[in-house]
Coordinates of C-alpha atoms and ligand atoms in Angstrom, one line a residue:
M1256 CA 152.4 54.5 108.4
E1257 CA 154.9 52.6 110.8
I1258 CA 156.7 55.8 111.3
L1259 CA 153.6 57.8 112.0
K1260 CA 152.9 55.3 114.7
T1261 CA 156.2 55.8 116.6
I1262 CA 155.3 59.6 116.6
I1263 CA 151.6 59.7 117.3
T1264 CA 148.8 57.7 119.2
V1265 CA 145.0 58.1 119.0
N1266 CA 143.4 59.2 122.0
F1267 CA 140.1 60.8 122.9
T1268 CA 141.4 64.0 124.3
G1269 CA 144.0 64.7 121.6
M1270 CA 141.3 63.9 118.8
A1271 CA 138.9 66.3 120.5
A1272 CA 141.2 69.1 120.8
L1273 CA 142.1 68.6 117.1
F1274 CA 138.6 68.2 116.0
S1275 CA 137.6 71.4 118.1
G1276 CA 140.4 73.4 116.1
V1277 CA 139.0 72.4 112.7
V1278 CA 135.4 73.2 113.8
I1279 CA 136.5 76.6 115.1
F1280 CA 138.1 77.4 111.8
I1281 CA 135.1 76.4 109.8
V1282 CA 132.9 78.7 112.1
G1283 CA 135.4 81.5 111.5
M1284 CA 135.1 80.9 107.7
I1285 CA 131.3 80.8 107.7
V1286 CA 130.9 83.8 109.7
Y1287 CA 133.7 85.8 107.5
R1288 CA 132.2 84.5 104.3
R1289 CA 128.8 85.8 105.1
D1290 CA 130.0 89.4 104.8
P1291 CA 133.7 89.7 104.0
R1292 CA 133.9 93.4 104.2
R1293 CA 132.8 93.6 107.8
M1294 CA 135.6 94.4 109.9
S1295 CA 134.3 92.5 112.9
N1296 CA 133.9 89.3 110.8
I1297 CA 137.5 89.9 109.4
F1298 CA 138.7 90.0 113.2
F1299 CA 136.3 87.0 114.0
L1300 CA 138.0 85.0 111.4
L1301 CA 141.4 86.0 112.9
L1302 CA 140.3 84.9 116.5
C1303 CA 138.9 81.8 115.2
T1304 CA 142.3 81.3 113.4
S1305 CA 144.3 81.8 116.5
C1306 CA 142.0 79.6 118.5
A1307 CA 142.0 76.9 115.8
L1308 CA 145.9 76.8 115.6
W1309 CA 146.0 76.8 119.3
G1310 CA 143.4 73.7 119.5
I1311 CA 145.2 71.9 116.8
A1312 CA 148.7 72.4 118.4
I1313 CA 147.2 71.2 121.7
G1314 CA 145.6 68.3 119.9
V1315 CA 148.9 67.5 118.1
L1316 CA 150.8 67.7 121.4
V1317 CA 148.5 65.5 123.2
L1318 CA 148.7 62.9 120.4
T1319 CA 152.4 63.1 120.2
I1320 CA 154.4 60.3 121.8
K1321 CA 157.9 61.2 120.6
S1322 CA 159.3 63.1 123.6
Q1323 CA 161.8 65.1 121.4
L1324 CA 158.8 66.7 119.7
F1325 CA 157.2 67.9 123.0
L1326 CA 159.0 71.0 123.5
P1327 CA 158.9 72.5 120.0
I1328 CA 155.1 71.6 119.9
A1329 CA 154.5 73.0 123.3
V1330 CA 156.3 76.2 122.2
L1331 CA 153.9 76.4 119.3
V1332 CA 150.8 75.9 121.4
Y1333 CA 151.9 79.1 123.5
F1334 CA 152.9 80.7 120.6
F1335 CA 149.4 80.4 119.0
S1336 CA 147.7 80.9 122.4
A1337 CA 149.4 84.3 122.7
T1338 CA 147.7 85.6 119.3
I1339 CA 144.1 84.9 120.8
P1340 CA 143.9 87.7 123.3
I1341 CA 145.0 90.4 120.7
T1342 CA 142.5 89.2 117.9
F1343 CA 139.7 88.8 120.6
L1344 CA 140.6 92.5 121.6
F1345 CA 140.2 93.7 118.0
F1346 CA 137.0 91.7 117.5
A1347 CA 135.6 93.3 120.7
L1348 CA 136.8 96.6 119.4
T1349 CA 135.0 96.2 115.9
L1350 CA 131.7 94.2 116.9
S1351 CA 128.7 96.5 116.5
T1352 CA 130.6 99.6 115.6
E1353 CA 132.7 98.4 112.8
R1354 CA 135.6 100.9 113.5
I1355 CA 138.3 100.6 115.8
S1356 CA 138.2 103.5 118.1
L1357 CA 141.8 103.3 119.5
L1358 CA 144.1 106.3 118.7
K1359 CA 147.3 105.4 116.8
F1360 CA 149.6 105.3 119.7
Q1361 CA 147.2 103.1 121.7
L1362 CA 147.2 100.8 118.7
I1363 CA 151.0 100.5 118.8
L1364 CA 150.8 100.1 122.5
A1365 CA 148.3 97.3 121.9
I1366 CA 150.4 95.4 119.4
I1367 CA 153.9 95.8 120.8
P1368 CA 153.2 93.4 123.9
I1369 CA 152.4 90.6 121.7
I1370 CA 155.6 90.8 119.7
L1371 CA 157.6 90.7 122.8
I1372 CA 155.6 88.2 124.2
E1373 CA 156.1 85.9 121.1
G1374 CA 159.8 86.6 121.1
A1375 CA 159.8 85.6 124.9
I1376 CA 157.9 82.2 124.1
L1377 CA 160.5 81.5 121.3
M1378 CA 163.4 82.2 123.7
P1379 CA 164.4 78.7 125.0
G1380 CA 163.3 78.0 128.6
F1381 CA 162.3 81.4 129.5
I1382 CA 158.6 80.5 129.4
I1383 CA 158.4 76.7 128.7
Q1384 CA 161.2 75.0 130.4
E1385 CA 160.5 71.4 129.8
V1386 CA 157.6 69.0 128.7
L1387 CA 157.0 65.5 130.0
S1388 CA 154.4 63.1 129.3
K1389 CA 153.2 60.7 131.9
P1390 CA 150.8 57.8 131.8
N1391 CA 147.1 58.8 132.3
V1392 CA 148.1 62.7 131.9
P1393 CA 148.1 63.9 128.5
I1394 CA 151.0 66.3 129.1
I1395 CA 153.0 68.0 131.8
I1396 CA 154.9 71.4 131.3
H1397 CA 157.3 72.8 133.6
F1398 CA 157.2 76.8 133.3
G1399 CA 160.1 79.0 133.2
K1400 CA 160.8 82.4 134.9
G1401 CA 159.2 84.3 132.3
F1402 CA 155.9 82.5 132.7
P1403 CA 154.4 85.5 135.0
F1404 CA 154.8 87.8 131.9
F1405 CA 153.0 85.5 129.8
M1406 CA 150.2 85.1 132.5
A1407 CA 150.0 89.0 133.1
Y1408 CA 149.8 89.5 129.0
L1409 CA 147.1 86.9 128.7
I1410 CA 144.8 88.0 131.7
F1411 CA 145.3 91.8 131.0
Y1412 CA 144.4 91.5 127.1
L1413 CA 141.4 89.3 127.9
L1414 CA 140.1 91.6 130.9
W1415 CA 140.4 94.5 128.5
S1416 CA 138.7 92.8 125.7
L1417 CA 135.8 92.0 128.1
A1418 CA 136.0 95.5 129.4
I1419 CA 135.4 96.8 125.9
L1420 CA 132.3 94.4 125.5
I1421 CA 130.9 95.3 128.7
K1422 CA 131.2 99.1 127.5
R1423 CA 129.7 98.4 124.0
Y1424 CA 126.8 96.7 125.8
Q1425 CA 126.3 99.6 128.0
E1426 CA 126.2 102.0 125.2
G1427 CA 124.4 99.6 122.8
A1428 CA 120.7 99.8 122.0
G1429 CA 118.0 97.4 120.5
I1430 CA 119.2 94.3 118.8
F1431 CA 122.8 95.1 119.2
K1432 CA 122.4 95.3 123.0
A1433 CA 120.7 91.9 123.2
Q1434 CA 123.7 90.5 120.7
L1435 CA 126.2 92.1 122.9
R1436 CA 124.6 90.8 126.2
H1437 CA 124.7 87.1 124.6
V1438 CA 128.5 87.5 123.3
L1439 CA 129.6 89.0 126.6
F1440 CA 128.1 86.2 128.4
V1441 CA 129.4 83.4 126.3
S1442 CA 132.8 85.0 126.2
V1443 CA 133.0 85.4 130.2
I1444 CA 132.4 81.8 130.6
A1445 CA 134.8 80.6 127.7
V1446 CA 137.8 82.9 129.1
T1447 CA 137.0 81.7 132.7
L1448 CA 137.0 78.1 131.7
A1449 CA 139.8 78.3 129.3
L1450 CA 142.1 80.3 131.9
T1451 CA 141.3 77.8 134.4
T1452 CA 142.0 74.6 132.3
N1453 CA 144.8 76.1 130.4
L1454 CA 146.4 78.7 132.9
F1455 CA 145.6 78.3 136.5
L1456 CA 145.2 74.4 136.7
P1457 CA 148.6 73.9 134.8
L1458 CA 150.3 76.2 137.2
W1459 CA 149.4 73.9 140.2
G1460 CA 150.7 71.1 138.0
I1461 CA 147.4 69.8 137.0
F1462 CA 147.1 69.0 133.2
T1463 CA 144.3 66.6 133.1
V1464 CA 142.0 68.9 131.6
F1465 CA 144.6 70.7 129.5
A1466 CA 143.1 69.6 126.2
W1467 CA 139.5 70.7 127.1
G1468 CA 140.3 74.3 126.5
P1469 CA 139.8 74.2 122.8
I1470 CA 136.5 72.4 123.3
F1471 CA 135.0 75.1 125.5
V1472 CA 136.5 77.7 123.3
M1473 CA 134.9 76.0 120.3
V1474 CA 131.4 75.8 122.1
A1475 CA 132.0 79.6 122.9
L1476 CA 132.8 80.6 119.3
L1477 CA 130.0 78.5 118.0
G1478 CA 127.9 80.4 120.1
I1479 CA 129.3 83.8 119.3
G1480 CA 129.3 82.8 115.4
Y1481 CA 125.7 81.9 115.8
L1482 CA 125.0 85.3 117.5
I1483 CA 126.7 87.2 114.9
I1484 CA 124.5 85.7 112.1
K1485 CA 121.4 85.1 114.4
Y1486 CA 119.9 88.5 113.0
N1487 CA 119.9 86.9 109.6
L1488 CA 118.2 83.7 110.0
W1489 CA 118.6 82.8 106.3
N1490 CA 122.3 82.3 106.9
L1491 CA 121.6 79.9 109.9
K1492 CA 119.9 77.6 107.2
L1493 CA 123.2 77.6 105.2
V1494 CA 125.3 77.3 108.2
A1495 CA 123.3 74.2 109.4
T1496 CA 123.2 72.5 106.1
E1497 CA 127.1 73.2 105.8
L1498 CA 127.8 71.7 109.3
F1499 CA 125.5 68.9 108.6
A1500 CA 127.2 67.9 105.6
F1501 CA 130.7 68.4 107.0
L1502 CA 129.8 66.1 110.1
I1503 CA 128.5 63.3 107.9
I1504 CA 131.7 63.6 105.4
I1505 CA 134.0 63.3 108.5
T1506 CA 132.1 60.5 110.0
L1507 CA 132.3 58.7 106.6
I1508 CA 136.1 59.4 106.3
V1509 CA 136.8 58.1 109.8
E1510 CA 134.7 55.0 108.6
I1511 CA 137.0 54.7 105.5
V1512 CA 140.2 55.1 107.8
I1513 CA 139.4 52.4 110.1
T1514 CA 138.1 49.9 107.4
T1515 CA 139.7 46.6 107.2
S1516 CA 138.6 44.8 103.9
L1517 CA 139.2 46.1 100.4
A1518 CA 135.5 45.6 99.4
D1519 CA 134.4 47.6 102.3
F1520 CA 136.9 50.4 101.5
V1521 CA 135.6 50.6 97.9
T1522 CA 131.9 50.8 99.1
K1523 CA 132.7 53.6 101.7
V1524 CA 134.7 55.5 99.4
S1525 CA 131.9 55.5 96.8
I1526 CA 129.4 56.4 99.3
T1527 CA 131.4 59.3 100.8
L1528 CA 132.1 60.6 97.2
L1529 CA 128.5 60.4 96.4
V1530 CA 127.4 62.2 99.7
A1531 CA 130.2 64.8 99.2
F1532 CA 128.9 65.6 95.5
S1533 CA 125.2 65.6 96.9
S1534 CA 126.3 67.8 99.7
I1535 CA 127.9 70.2 97.2
F1536 CA 124.6 70.6 95.2
L1537 CA 122.5 70.9 98.5
I1538 CA 124.7 73.8 99.9
R1539 CA 124.7 75.4 96.6
S1540 CA 120.9 75.3 96.3
V1541 CA 120.5 76.6 99.6
R1542 CA 123.2 79.3 99.2
N1543 CA 121.2 80.5 96.1
E1544 CA 118.0 80.6 98.2
V1545 CA 119.9 82.4 101.2
E1546 CA 121.4 84.6 98.6
S1547 CA 118.0 85.6 96.8
K1548 CA 116.5 86.2 100.2
E1549 CA 119.3 88.3 101.2
E1550 CA 119.1 90.2 98.0
V1551 CA 115.3 90.9 98.9
E1552 CA 116.1 92.0 102.3
K1553 CA 118.8 94.2 101.2
L1554 CA 116.4 95.7 98.6
L1555 CA 113.9 96.2 101.3
K1556 CA 116.4 98.0 103.5
D1557 CA 117.5 100.1 100.5
L1558 CA 113.9 100.9 100.0
A1559 CA 113.4 102.0 103.6
Y1560 CA 116.3 104.0 103.4
A1561 CA 115.3 105.8 100.1
N1562 CA 111.8 106.3 101.7
D1563 CA 113.4 108.1 104.5
E1564 CA 115.4 110.1 102.4
L1565 CA 112.3 111.0 100.3
Q1566 CA 110.5 111.9 103.4
T1567 CA 113.2 114.2 104.7
L1568 CA 113.5 115.8 101.1
D1569 CA 109.6 116.2 101.1
K1570 CA 109.7 118.0 104.6
R1571 CA 112.5 120.3 103.4
K1572 CA 110.6 121.1 100.2
S1573 CA 107.5 121.8 102.4
E1574 CA 109.6 124.2 104.5
F1575 CA 110.9 125.8 101.4
L1576 CA 107.3 126.3 100.2
S1577 CA 106.3 127.6 103.4
I1578 CA 109.2 130.2 103.5
A1579 CA 109.0 131.2 99.8
S1580 CA 105.1 131.7 100.1
H1581 CA 105.3 133.8 103.2
H1582 CA 107.8 136.1 101.5
L1583 CA 105.9 136.2 98.4
R1584 CA 102.5 137.0 100.0
D1585 CA 103.3 140.3 101.3
P1586 CA 104.6 142.0 98.3
L1587 CA 101.7 140.3 96.4
T1588 CA 99.3 141.9 98.7
A1589 CA 100.7 145.4 98.2
I1590 CA 100.6 145.0 94.4
K1591 CA 97.0 143.9 94.5
G1592 CA 96.0 146.5 97.1
Y1593 CA 97.6 149.4 95.1
A1594 CA 96.2 148.1 91.8
S1595 CA 92.8 148.1 93.2
M1596 CA 93.1 151.4 94.8
L1597 CA 94.5 152.8 91.4
L1598 CA 91.3 151.6 89.8
E1599 CA 89.1 153.1 92.4
G1600 CA 90.6 156.4 91.5
S1601 CA 92.1 156.6 95.1
F1602 CA 95.0 158.6 94.0
G1603 CA 92.8 161.2 92.1
G1604 CA 93.0 162.1 88.3
E1605 CA 91.2 160.4 85.4
L1606 CA 92.8 157.2 84.0
S1607 CA 92.7 156.6 80.4
P1608 CA 91.1 153.4 79.2
A1609 CA 94.3 151.8 78.2
V1610 CA 95.9 152.4 81.6
K1611 CA 92.8 151.2 83.3
E1612 CA 92.8 148.0 81.1
A1613 CA 96.5 147.7 82.0
I1614 CA 95.9 148.0 85.8
Q1615 CA 92.8 145.5 85.7
K1616 CA 95.1 142.9 84.3
I1617 CA 97.7 143.5 86.9
L1618 CA 94.9 143.4 89.4
E1619 CA 93.6 139.9 88.1
S1620 CA 97.0 138.4 87.6
S1621 CA 98.0 139.4 91.3
K1622 CA 94.7 138.0 92.4
R1623 CA 95.7 134.7 90.7
L1624 CA 98.9 134.7 92.1
V1625 CA 97.7 135.3 95.7
T1626 CA 95.6 132.3 95.4
I1627 CA 98.3 130.1 94.2
V1628 CA 100.5 131.5 96.8
E1629 CA 97.8 130.7 99.3
D1630 CA 97.6 127.1 98.0
F1631 CA 101.4 126.7 98.5
L1632 CA 101.0 127.9 101.9
N1633 CA 98.1 125.6 102.7
I1634 CA 100.0 122.6 101.3
S1635 CA 103.2 123.3 103.4
Q1636 CA 100.9 123.8 106.5
I1637 CA 99.0 120.7 105.8
E1638 CA 102.2 118.6 105.1
Q1639 CA 103.9 120.0 108.5
G1640 CA 100.8 119.5 110.3
E1641 CA 100.6 123.1 111.0
M1642 CA 97.3 124.1 109.7
V1643 CA 95.3 125.7 112.4
Y1644 CA 91.4 125.4 112.2
T1645 CA 89.5 128.0 114.3
L1646 CA 86.2 126.3 114.8
T1647 CA 82.9 128.3 115.2
S1648 CA 79.3 127.6 114.2
V1649 CA 79.1 128.5 110.5
D1650 CA 76.0 129.2 108.6
I1651 CA 76.7 127.5 105.3
K1652 CA 73.4 129.1 103.6
K1653 CA 74.8 132.7 104.4
L1654 CA 78.3 131.8 103.4
V1655 CA 77.3 130.4 100.2
H1656 CA 75.2 133.1 99.6
D1657 CA 78.1 135.7 100.3
V1658 CA 80.4 133.6 98.1
V1659 CA 78.0 133.7 95.2
E1660 CA 77.4 137.2 95.3
E1661 CA 81.0 138.2 95.8
M1662 CA 81.9 135.9 92.5
S1663 CA 79.0 137.1 90.4
P1664 CA 81.1 139.9 88.6
S1665 CA 83.6 137.3 87.8
V1666 CA 80.6 135.0 86.4
S1667 CA 79.4 137.9 84.4
R1668 CA 82.8 138.7 82.9
A1669 CA 82.9 135.1 81.8
G1670 CA 79.8 135.6 80.0
L1671 CA 78.1 132.8 82.2
D1672 CA 74.8 132.7 84.1
M1673 CA 75.0 131.6 87.7
E1674 CA 71.9 130.7 89.9
L1675 CA 71.8 129.9 93.5
I1676 CA 69.1 127.2 94.7
A1677 CA 68.8 127.1 98.5
D1678 CA 65.3 127.3 99.2
G1679 CA 64.9 123.9 100.7
I1680 CA 67.2 124.7 103.6
S1681 CA 66.9 127.0 106.5
N1682 CA 69.8 129.0 108.0
E1683 CA 69.7 126.9 111.4
G1684 CA 69.3 123.7 109.4
S1685 CA 72.7 124.7 107.7
T1686 CA 74.8 125.4 110.5
I1687 CA 77.7 123.5 111.0
Q1688 CA 80.9 123.2 113.1
G1689 CA 83.8 124.6 111.1
D1690 CA 86.4 127.2 110.3
A1691 CA 84.5 129.8 108.4
G1692 CA 87.6 131.1 106.5
K1693 CA 88.7 127.9 105.2
L1694 CA 85.2 126.7 104.2
R1695 CA 84.9 130.0 102.3
Q1696 CA 88.1 129.0 100.4
V1697 CA 86.7 125.7 99.4
I1698 CA 83.4 127.1 98.1
T1699 CA 85.2 130.0 96.3
N1700 CA 87.5 127.6 94.7
L1701 CA 84.6 125.3 93.5
I1702 CA 82.9 128.1 92.1
D1703 CA 86.0 129.7 90.5
N1704 CA 86.8 126.3 88.8
S1705 CA 83.3 126.0 87.3
I1706 CA 83.8 129.6 85.9
K1707 CA 87.3 128.6 84.7
Y1708 CA 86.4 125.4 83.1
T1709 CA 83.1 126.5 81.6
P1710 CA 83.7 128.3 78.2
K1711 CA 79.9 129.0 77.7
G1712 CA 76.6 128.2 79.7
S1713 CA 75.8 128.3 83.1
V1714 CA 76.8 127.5 86.7
R1715 CA 74.1 126.4 89.3
V1716 CA 75.0 126.4 92.9
M1717 CA 72.6 124.3 95.0
L1718 CA 72.3 123.7 98.7
T1719 CA 70.3 120.8 100.1
H1720 CA 69.9 118.4 103.0
T1721 CA 70.6 114.7 102.7
E1722 CA 69.9 111.9 105.1
R1723 CA 72.4 109.0 105.5
G1724 CA 72.7 106.4 108.1
G1725 CA 70.2 108.4 110.2
K1726 CA 72.5 111.5 110.1
T1727 CA 71.6 114.7 108.4
F1728 CA 74.2 116.4 106.0
V1729 CA 74.2 119.7 104.4
Q1730 CA 75.3 119.2 100.7
L1731 CA 76.4 121.9 98.4
S1732 CA 76.7 121.0 94.5
V1733 CA 78.2 123.3 92.0
T1734 CA 77.0 122.3 88.4
D1735 CA 78.4 123.6 85.3
T1736 CA 77.9 123.1 81.5
G1737 CA 81.8 123.2 81.1
I1738 CA 84.5 120.8 79.7
G1739 CA 83.4 117.9 82.0
M1740 CA 85.7 115.1 82.7
D1741 CA 86.4 111.3 82.4
K1742 CA 86.0 108.8 85.0
S1743 CA 89.8 108.5 85.6
T1744 CA 90.1 112.3 86.0
Q1745 CA 87.3 112.5 88.4
E1746 CA 89.4 110.6 90.8
K1747 CA 92.7 111.9 90.4
I1748 CA 92.0 115.6 90.4
F1749 CA 92.0 115.7 94.2
N1750 CA 95.5 114.7 94.2
K1751 CA 98.4 117.0 94.9
F1752 CA 99.4 118.9 91.7
S1753 CA 96.8 117.1 89.7
R1754 CA 95.2 118.5 86.6
A1755 CA 93.1 117.0 83.9
E1756 CA 94.9 116.0 80.6
G1757 CA 95.2 119.1 78.2
V1758 CA 93.5 121.4 80.6
S1759 CA 96.4 123.7 80.7
K1760 CA 95.6 124.9 77.2
L1761 CA 92.2 126.0 78.4
Y1762 CA 93.5 127.6 81.6
T1763 CA 97.1 127.9 81.9
D1764 CA 97.6 129.6 85.6
G1765 CA 96.1 126.4 87.4
S1766 CA 98.4 124.8 90.1
G1767 CA 96.3 121.6 90.6
L1768 CA 96.3 122.3 94.2
G1769 CA 93.1 123.8 95.0
L1770 CA 90.9 120.6 95.3
Y1771 CA 93.7 118.6 97.2
V1772 CA 93.5 121.6 99.7
A1773 CA 89.9 121.4 99.8
K1774 CA 89.8 117.6 100.2
E1775 CA 92.1 118.0 103.3
I1776 CA 90.1 121.0 104.6
L1777 CA 86.7 118.9 104.3
K1778 CA 88.4 116.0 106.0
K1779 CA 89.0 118.0 109.2
H1780 CA 85.4 118.9 109.0
N1781 CA 84.3 115.3 108.9
G1782 CA 83.1 116.2 105.5
R1783 CA 83.7 114.9 101.8
I1784 CA 84.2 116.1 98.4
W1785 CA 83.7 114.5 95.3
A1786 CA 83.0 115.2 91.4
E1787 CA 80.6 113.7 88.9
S1788 CA 80.6 114.1 85.2
Q1789 CA 79.0 112.5 82.3
G1790 CA 82.2 112.6 80.4
L1791 CA 84.0 115.1 78.4
G1792 CA 82.2 118.2 77.2
S1793 CA 79.2 117.1 79.3
G1794 CA 79.8 119.5 82.2
S1795 CA 80.5 118.6 85.9
T1796 CA 79.1 118.6 89.3
F1797 CA 81.3 119.1 92.4
F1798 CA 79.7 118.0 95.7
I1799 CA 80.7 118.9 99.2
E1800 CA 78.9 117.4 102.2
F1801 CA 79.2 118.2 106.0
P1802 CA 77.4 116.6 109.0
V1803 CA 75.0 119.1 110.6
G1804 CA 76.6 120.0 113.9
N1805 CA 76.0 121.9 117.2
S1806 CA 77.7 124.9 117.9
S1807 CA 80.9 125.8 120.0
N1808 CA 84.0 127.5 119.7
S1809 CA 87.5 125.8 119.6
E1810 CA 90.7 125.7 117.8
I1811 CA 92.4 122.6 116.6
R1812 CA 95.9 122.2 115.1
E1813 CA 96.3 119.7 112.3
S1814 CA 98.2 116.6 113.5
Ligands
ADP479 P1 93.5 124.2 89.2 O1 92.4 124.6 89.1 O2 94.5 125.2 89.7 O3 94.2 123.4 88.2 P2 92.2 122.6 91.0 O4 92.9 121.5 92.2 O5 91.3 123.5 91.6 O6 93.4 123.2 90.4 O7 91.6 121.5 90.1 C1 92.3 120.4 89.6 C2 91.9 120.1 88.3 O8 90.6 119.5 88.2 C3 91.8 121.2 87.2 O9 93.1 121.4 86.6 C4 90.7 120.7 86.1 O10 91.6 119.7 85.3 C5 89.8 119.8 87.0 N1 88.6 120.5 87.3 C6 88.5 121.3 88.4 N2 87.2 121.8 88.4 C7 86.7 121.4 87.2 C8 85.5 121.9 86.5 N3 84.6 122.5 87.0 N4 85.2 121.2 85.3 C9 86.3 120.4 84.7 N5 87.4 120.1 85.2 C10 87.6 120.7 86.5

């Protein structure tokens, strides 16, 4: 203790520089520990370590009273200070990009000067000639001939780092831009202040504020550390808790050091230990909370990423469907066309019943395939927002009449009866604004389904008017005596690729797309579609409804 008193003394400036060094290192550790894999965090820790060692060395230099120690400690101060610009440079290079964009030879060029300058600092008398201590002035250093090299190195690297930050700021966007603007602002102030107190003023022989440099740097690094973690507020809570606990414990330790009586000493040590233990628990619980919140945030980010990926995949799938369907459509139309011409005898000669039956099957299958391919095309168009609707006034009554007539051969072939009830509605009263082709597709699909899913019995197509909320609607219902469906099926069949359970045994070729496409088409007509059924085996009714509109021609592209 006595020996120590001959070496050091306690003064405010020295203690402040020492304290700054310790705080700087803690800030570096906190930021680093937040995400040790981040390159910018690693360089921030290295920058903090350089600054911390420099601050501590200044503190020790100012506190030292043994004159023989002045020179070696001053050399250490400059030795550590020379590491600051290079770590700052790498921090600036990696901040917000996480990679060093320098070429190998540029990297070597960046590192060589520091080796030279450190060598120069260690050379006796070259940069630091002698160190004196005077009353009221912490320290006085006389610089050697090499000092301009040190100055040039320091200024060049600090300006280079600031230039990199400015470039990053100009290229940056969003929150990174804001983050870089603040980091830049804080850095410029800290660099200016530290250069003034520790480089320019000492050049004029003014050393009164020499020990303030680390304090400015501490404030700046606290600011930068805060900015690095600012975008993750949960961490801030942990940092605040850790800092708070640290300050309390330091205060208590100082209390212990200056204590005089043994009783006081014991009480204070016990309190300090108690506070230290509870701080550990407090920090642990805050850390757990932070970690679980970070985990949730990470999962959310992953989810958003996965969602993006899925959307891209979905888009690609739509594009693929579109291309594939386009390529399938033309040959299919040819197959269908030739099969139909063969059946009609367009190529002369009588066909045997077996050949006729075979061609009939080809025709039926190709028709089914055409419908499926059309559905795929529709889906991809809907998903890519490329479905084009050509709107004209459509007489629904006439349209339904035509479709029913067109489909009656299929109904008869299936051994079913079909009736159309549309007496209560006039042609004018059933005129709506819509795309005739697409509406025909929807109505055909509904009647086709009722045939497919009705093993025996009848299909009734009914057209009526309904009134709701002062508006008149045209309502079409297709009722069959078929397989029916339960409540949950009624809701899900309007989804993409959705079919009732077990229905594929009855009708294998279904794609589960027709009703989805119908729903989308109806949406664009301000109409709606729904199904009702008393349950399995009790038949079903499918309804579509449109508002009655006035007529005009236009074209809309789905968006
Ligand atoms: P697909 O008929 O090609 O399977 P849809 O989208 O037209 O595709 O129909 C979806 C599903 O809705 C059908 O698979 C079937 O389970 C059910 N469905 C449609 N119409 C009827 C109906 N009239 N009676 C019973 N179920 C039906």
